[in-house]
């Protein structure tokens, strides 16, 4: 199936650093979602974006819905060890009744 | 609040055996989704239900896979006969209506020997 392109594939950062990752698509979406997956668990929703240009924050996390509706980014400020995990973007078209297309994932490692 | 509940968490079985994965969606959620996650292909949607009715099963790999949702609080994904290439983590997700963010269970890690 189709997957969205996420970059970078993996990141190694030091505690306290800021993190930025993005997601691009060849087609437009009406909704962008960001999930985090810890080992042995299911993806957990972090942020949902519903409008082109929208900028939304959830604590240290900030995400934006690109103006073209073909991309989104996620920033994490002042990273901490529990930020370790795999981050997935997902795009959704309203007309396709909830079908999500997932990104390839960004694996984040945080060193002390 | 109880989230999406999946069982079993782990399943190891020999090829050719029937495998049944179970899911209880969040109470009040009307849409349910089955996904498969592998290293090679990432997260793939297999099938989804709205109000217990299958809406799109185009992601189901082949006839060996079947899914049912007999009521609003229970769904099964069955593989018969199972093959080693079916080894993956299978996730169930639910949402209270189409278009709203999906909430995932913790998955079933399936190993077919």
CSV table of C-alpha atoms in Angstrom, one decimal:
chain,number,residue,atom,x,y,z
A,1,UNK,CA,0.0,0.0,0.0
A,2,UNK,CA,0.9,3.7,-0.3
A,3,UNK,CA,3.1,5.2,2.4
A,4,UNK,CA,4.0,8.7,3.1
A,5,UNK,CA,7.7,9.8,3.1
A,6,UNK,CA,9.0,10.7,6.5
A,7,UNK,CA,12.4,12.2,7.2
A,8,UNK,CA,14.7,11.6,8.8
A,9,UNK,CA,14.4,7.8,9.2
A,10,UNK,CA,16.2,8.0,12.5
A,11,UNK,CA,17.7,10.5,14.8
A,12,UNK,CA,20.2,10.4,17.6
A,13,UNK,CA,20.1,13.5,19.8
A,14,UNK,CA,21.2,14.6,23.2
A,15,UNK,CA,18.7,15.3,26.0
A,16,UNK,CA,17.6,18.9,25.9
A,17,UNK,CA,18.0,19.3,22.1
A,18,UNK,CA,15.1,20.2,19.9
A,19,UNK,CA,13.9,17.8,17.3
A,20,UNK,CA,12.2,18.3,13.9
A,21,UNK,CA,10.8,15.7,11.5
A,22,UNK,CA,8.6,16.0,8.5
A,23,UNK,CA,6.3,14.1,6.3
A,24,UNK,CA,5.5,14.6,2.6
A,25,UNK,CA,3.0,13.1,0.2
A,26,UNK,CA,2.4,13.3,-3.5
A,27,UNK,CA,-1.3,13.7,-2.9
A,28,UNK,CA,-3.3,16.0,-0.6
A,29,UNK,CA,-5.0,15.1,2.7
A,30,UNK,CA,-7.7,16.8,4.7
A,31,UNK,CA,-6.3,15.7,8.0
A,32,UNK,CA,-2.8,15.1,9.3
A,33,UNK,CA,-2.1,13.1,12.4
A,34,UNK,CA,1.0,12.4,14.4
A,35,UNK,CA,1.4,9.2,16.5
A,36,UNK,CA,4.2,7.9,18.7
A,37,UNK,CA,4.8,4.1,19.1
A,38,UNK,CA,6.8,2.7,22.1
A,39,UNK,CA,8.2,-0.8,21.9
A,40,UNK,CA,5.6,-3.5,22.3
A,41,UNK,CA,2.7,-1.0,22.3
A,42,UNK,CA,0.4,0.4,19.7
A,43,UNK,CA,0.6,3.9,18.2
A,44,UNK,CA,-0.6,6.7,20.5
A,45,UNK,CA,-2.1,9.8,19.1
A,46,UNK,CA,-0.1,13.0,19.8
A,47,UNK,CA,-1.6,15.7,17.6
A,48,UNK,CA,-4.4,16.0,15.1
A,49,UNK,CA,-4.5,18.8,12.4
A,50,UNK,CA,-7.6,19.5,10.4
A,51,UNK,CA,-6.9,22.7,8.5
A,52,UNK,CA,-4.2,23.8,6.0
A,53,UNK,CA,-1.8,26.1,7.7
A,54,UNK,CA,-2.9,25.0,11.2
A,55,UNK,CA,-0.2,25.1,13.9
A,56,UNK,CA,-1.1,23.1,17.0
A,57,UNK,CA,0.8,22.4,20.2
A,58,UNK,CA,0.6,19.7,22.8
A,59,UNK,CA,3.1,20.4,25.6
A,60,UNK,CA,6.6,20.3,24.1
A,61,UNK,CA,5.2,19.1,20.8
A,62,UNK,CA,4.2,21.4,17.9
A,63,UNK,CA,2.9,20.3,14.6
A,64,UNK,CA,1.8,22.1,11.4
A,65,UNK,CA,-0.4,21.2,8.5
A,66,UNK,CA,1.3,22.4,5.3
A,67,UNK,CA,-0.4,25.0,3.2
A,68,UNK,CA,-0.3,22.7,0.1
A,69,UNK,CA,-2.0,20.0,2.2
A,70,UNK,CA,0.8,17.6,1.0
A,71,UNK,CA,3.1,17.9,4.0
A,72,UNK,CA,3.3,18.2,7.8
A,73,UNK,CA,6.0,18.6,10.4
A,74,UNK,CA,6.5,17.8,14.0
A,75,UNK,CA,8.8,19.6,16.4
A,76,UNK,CA,9.7,18.4,19.9
A,77,UNK,CA,11.4,21.0,22.1
A,78,UNK,CA,13.8,20.2,24.9
A,79,UNK,CA,13.8,16.5,24.4
A,80,UNK,CA,13.8,14.1,27.4
A,81,UNK,CA,14.6,10.4,27.5
A,82,UNK,CA,11.0,9.3,27.4
A,83,UNK,CA,10.7,10.9,24.0
A,84,UNK,CA,12.4,7.8,22.6
A,85,UNK,CA,10.3,5.9,20.2
A,86,UNK,CA,9.0,5.8,16.6
A,87,UNK,CA,7.0,8.7,15.4
A,88,UNK,CA,4.5,8.2,12.6
A,89,UNK,CA,2.6,10.7,10.5
A,90,UNK,CA,-0.7,9.7,9.0
A,91,UNK,CA,-2.8,11.4,6.4
A,92,UNK,CA,-6.5,11.1,5.9
A,93,UNK,CA,-9.0,12.1,3.2
A,94,UNK,CA,-12.4,12.8,4.6
A,95,UNK,CA,-14.2,11.3,1.6
A,96,UNK,CA,-12.5,7.9,2.0
A,97,UNK,CA,-14.2,7.4,5.3
A,98,UNK,CA,-11.4,7.3,7.8
A,99,UNK,CA,-8.8,5.4,5.8
A,100,UNK,CA,-5.3,6.5,7.1
A,101,UNK,CA,-2.2,6.4,5.1
A,102,UNK,CA,0.9,6.1,7.4
A,103,UNK,CA,4.4,7.4,7.0
A,104,UNK,CA,7.5,5.3,7.1
A,105,UNK,CA,8.3,6.4,10.6
A,106,UNK,CA,11.1,8.3,12.3
A,107,UNK,CA,13.0,6.5,15.1
A,108,UNK,CA,14.2,8.9,17.8
A,109,UNK,CA,17.0,8.0,20.2
A,110,UNK,CA,17.8,10.3,23.1
A,111,UNK,CA,21.1,10.2,24.9
A,112,UNK,CA,21.8,11.6,28.3
B,1,UNK,CA,-10.8,4.8,30.6
B,2,UNK,CA,-10.4,1.4,28.9
B,3,UNK,CA,-8.7,1.7,25.6
B,4,UNK,CA,-8.9,-0.7,22.7
B,5,UNK,CA,-8.3,-4.2,24.0
B,6,UNK,CA,-6.7,-6.9,21.9
B,7,UNK,CA,-6.0,-10.5,22.7
B,8,UNK,CA,-3.9,-12.5,22.8
B,9,UNK,CA,-0.8,-10.2,23.1
B,10,UNK,CA,1.4,-12.9,21.7
B,11,UNK,CA,0.7,-15.9,19.6
B,12,UNK,CA,3.1,-18.5,18.4
B,13,UNK,CA,1.8,-21.4,16.2
B,14,UNK,CA,2.8,-23.7,13.5
B,15,UNK,CA,2.0,-23.1,9.9
B,16,UNK,CA,-1.3,-24.5,8.7
B,17,UNK,CA,-3.0,-23.8,12.0
B,18,UNK,CA,-6.0,-21.5,12.3
B,19,UNK,CA,-5.3,-18.2,14.1
B,20,UNK,CA,-8.0,-16.0,15.7
B,21,UNK,CA,-7.2,-12.5,16.9
B,22,UNK,CA,-9.7,-10.6,19.0
B,23,UNK,CA,-10.5,-6.9,19.5
B,24,UNK,CA,-12.8,-4.9,21.8
B,25,UNK,CA,-13.1,-1.3,20.6
B,26,UNK,CA,-13.5,1.6,22.9
B,27,UNK,CA,-17.1,1.8,24.1
B,28,UNK,CA,-19.2,4.1,21.9
B,29,UNK,CA,-16.8,3.9,19.0
B,30,UNK,CA,-18.6,3.0,15.8
B,31,UNK,CA,-15.7,2.4,13.4
B,32,UNK,CA,-13.1,-0.4,13.8
B,33,UNK,CA,-9.9,-1.0,11.9
B,34,UNK,CA,-7.5,-3.9,11.6
B,35,UNK,CA,-3.9,-3.1,10.6
B,36,UNK,CA,-0.8,-5.2,10.1
B,37,UNK,CA,2.7,-3.9,10.9
B,38,UNK,CA,5.9,-5.3,9.5
B,39,UNK,CA,9.4,-3.9,9.1
B,40,UNK,CA,9.2,-4.1,5.3
B,41,UNK,CA,5.8,-2.7,4.7
B,42,UNK,CA,5.1,-0.6,7.8
B,43,UNK,CA,1.5,-0.2,9.0
B,44,UNK,CA,-1.0,-1.5,6.5
B,45,UNK,CA,-4.8,-1.2,6.7
B,46,UNK,CA,-6.4,-4.6,6.2
B,47,UNK,CA,-10.1,-3.9,6.7
B,48,UNK,CA,-12.4,-1.5,8.5
B,49,UNK,CA,-16.0,-1.6,9.8
B,50,UNK,CA,-18.5,1.1,10.3
B,51,UNK,CA,-21.5,0.3,12.5
B,52,UNK,CA,-20.4,-3.4,12.4
B,53,UNK,CA,-20.5,-3.5,8.6
B,54,UNK,CA,-17.4,-4.1,6.6
B,55,UNK,CA,-16.8,-1.0,4.5
B,56,UNK,CA,-13.4,-1.7,2.8
B,57,UNK,CA,-11.6,-5.0,2.8
B,58,UNK,CA,-9.3,-4.2,-0.1
B,59,UNK,CA,-6.3,-4.5,2.2
B,60,UNK,CA,-6.9,-8.1,3.1
B,61,UNK,CA,-4.0,-10.0,1.6
B,62,UNK,CA,-5.9,-13.1,0.4
B,63,UNK,CA,-8.8,-15.4,1.1
B,64,UNK,CA,-7.0,-17.0,4.0
B,65,UNK,CA,-7.8,-13.8,5.9
B,66,UNK,CA,-11.3,-13.0,7.2
B,67,UNK,CA,-12.7,-10.6,9.7
B,68,UNK,CA,-16.1,-10.3,11.4
B,69,UNK,CA,-17.8,-7.8,13.7
B,70,UNK,CA,-20.8,-9.6,15.2
B,71,UNK,CA,-21.6,-6.6,17.5
B,72,UNK,CA,-20.4,-3.2,18.4
B,73,UNK,CA,-18.1,-4.4,21.1
B,74,UNK,CA,-16.2,-7.3,19.5
B,75,UNK,CA,-14.3,-8.1,16.3
B,76,UNK,CA,-12.2,-11.0,15.1
B,77,UNK,CA,-9.5,-11.4,12.5
B,78,UNK,CA,-9.0,-15.0,11.4
B,79,UNK,CA,-6.2,-16.5,9.4
B,80,UNK,CA,-6.8,-20.0,8.1
B,81,UNK,CA,-4.5,-21.7,7.2
B,82,UNK,CA,-1.6,-19.6,8.6
B,83,UNK,CA,1.7,-19.2,6.8
B,84,UNK,CA,5.1,-18.0,8.0
B,85,UNK,CA,4.8,-14.8,6.0
B,86,UNK,CA,1.8,-13.9,8.1
B,87,UNK,CA,4.1,-13.2,11.0
B,88,UNK,CA,3.7,-9.6,12.0
B,89,UNK,CA,2.1,-7.4,14.7
B,90,UNK,CA,-1.6,-7.0,14.1
B,91,UNK,CA,-3.3,-3.9,15.5
B,92,UNK,CA,-6.9,-3.0,16.0
B,93,UNK,CA,-8.0,0.6,16.2
B,94,UNK,CA,-11.3,2.4,16.7
B,95,UNK,CA,-12.9,5.8,16.4
B,96,UNK,CA,-16.3,7.1,17.4
B,97,UNK,CA,-17.1,8.2,13.9
B,98,UNK,CA,-15.4,8.3,10.4
B,99,UNK,CA,-13.0,11.1,10.0
B,100,UNK,CA,-12.0,11.3,13.7
B,101,UNK,CA,-8.6,10.2,15.0
B,102,UNK,CA,-8.1,6.5,15.5
B,103,UNK,CA,-7.1,5.0,18.8
B,104,UNK,CA,-5.0,1.8,18.7
B,105,UNK,CA,-4.7,-1.2,20.9
B,106,UNK,CA,-1.4,-2.7,22.0
B,107,UNK,CA,-1.4,-5.3,19.2
B,108,UNK,CA,-1.0,-9.0,18.9
B,109,UNK,CA,2.5,-10.2,18.0
B,110,UNK,CA,2.0,-13.2,15.7
B,111,UNK,CA,4.7,-15.7,14.9
B,112,UNK,CA,4.0,-18.5,12.5
B,113,UNK,CA,6.7,-21.2,12.5
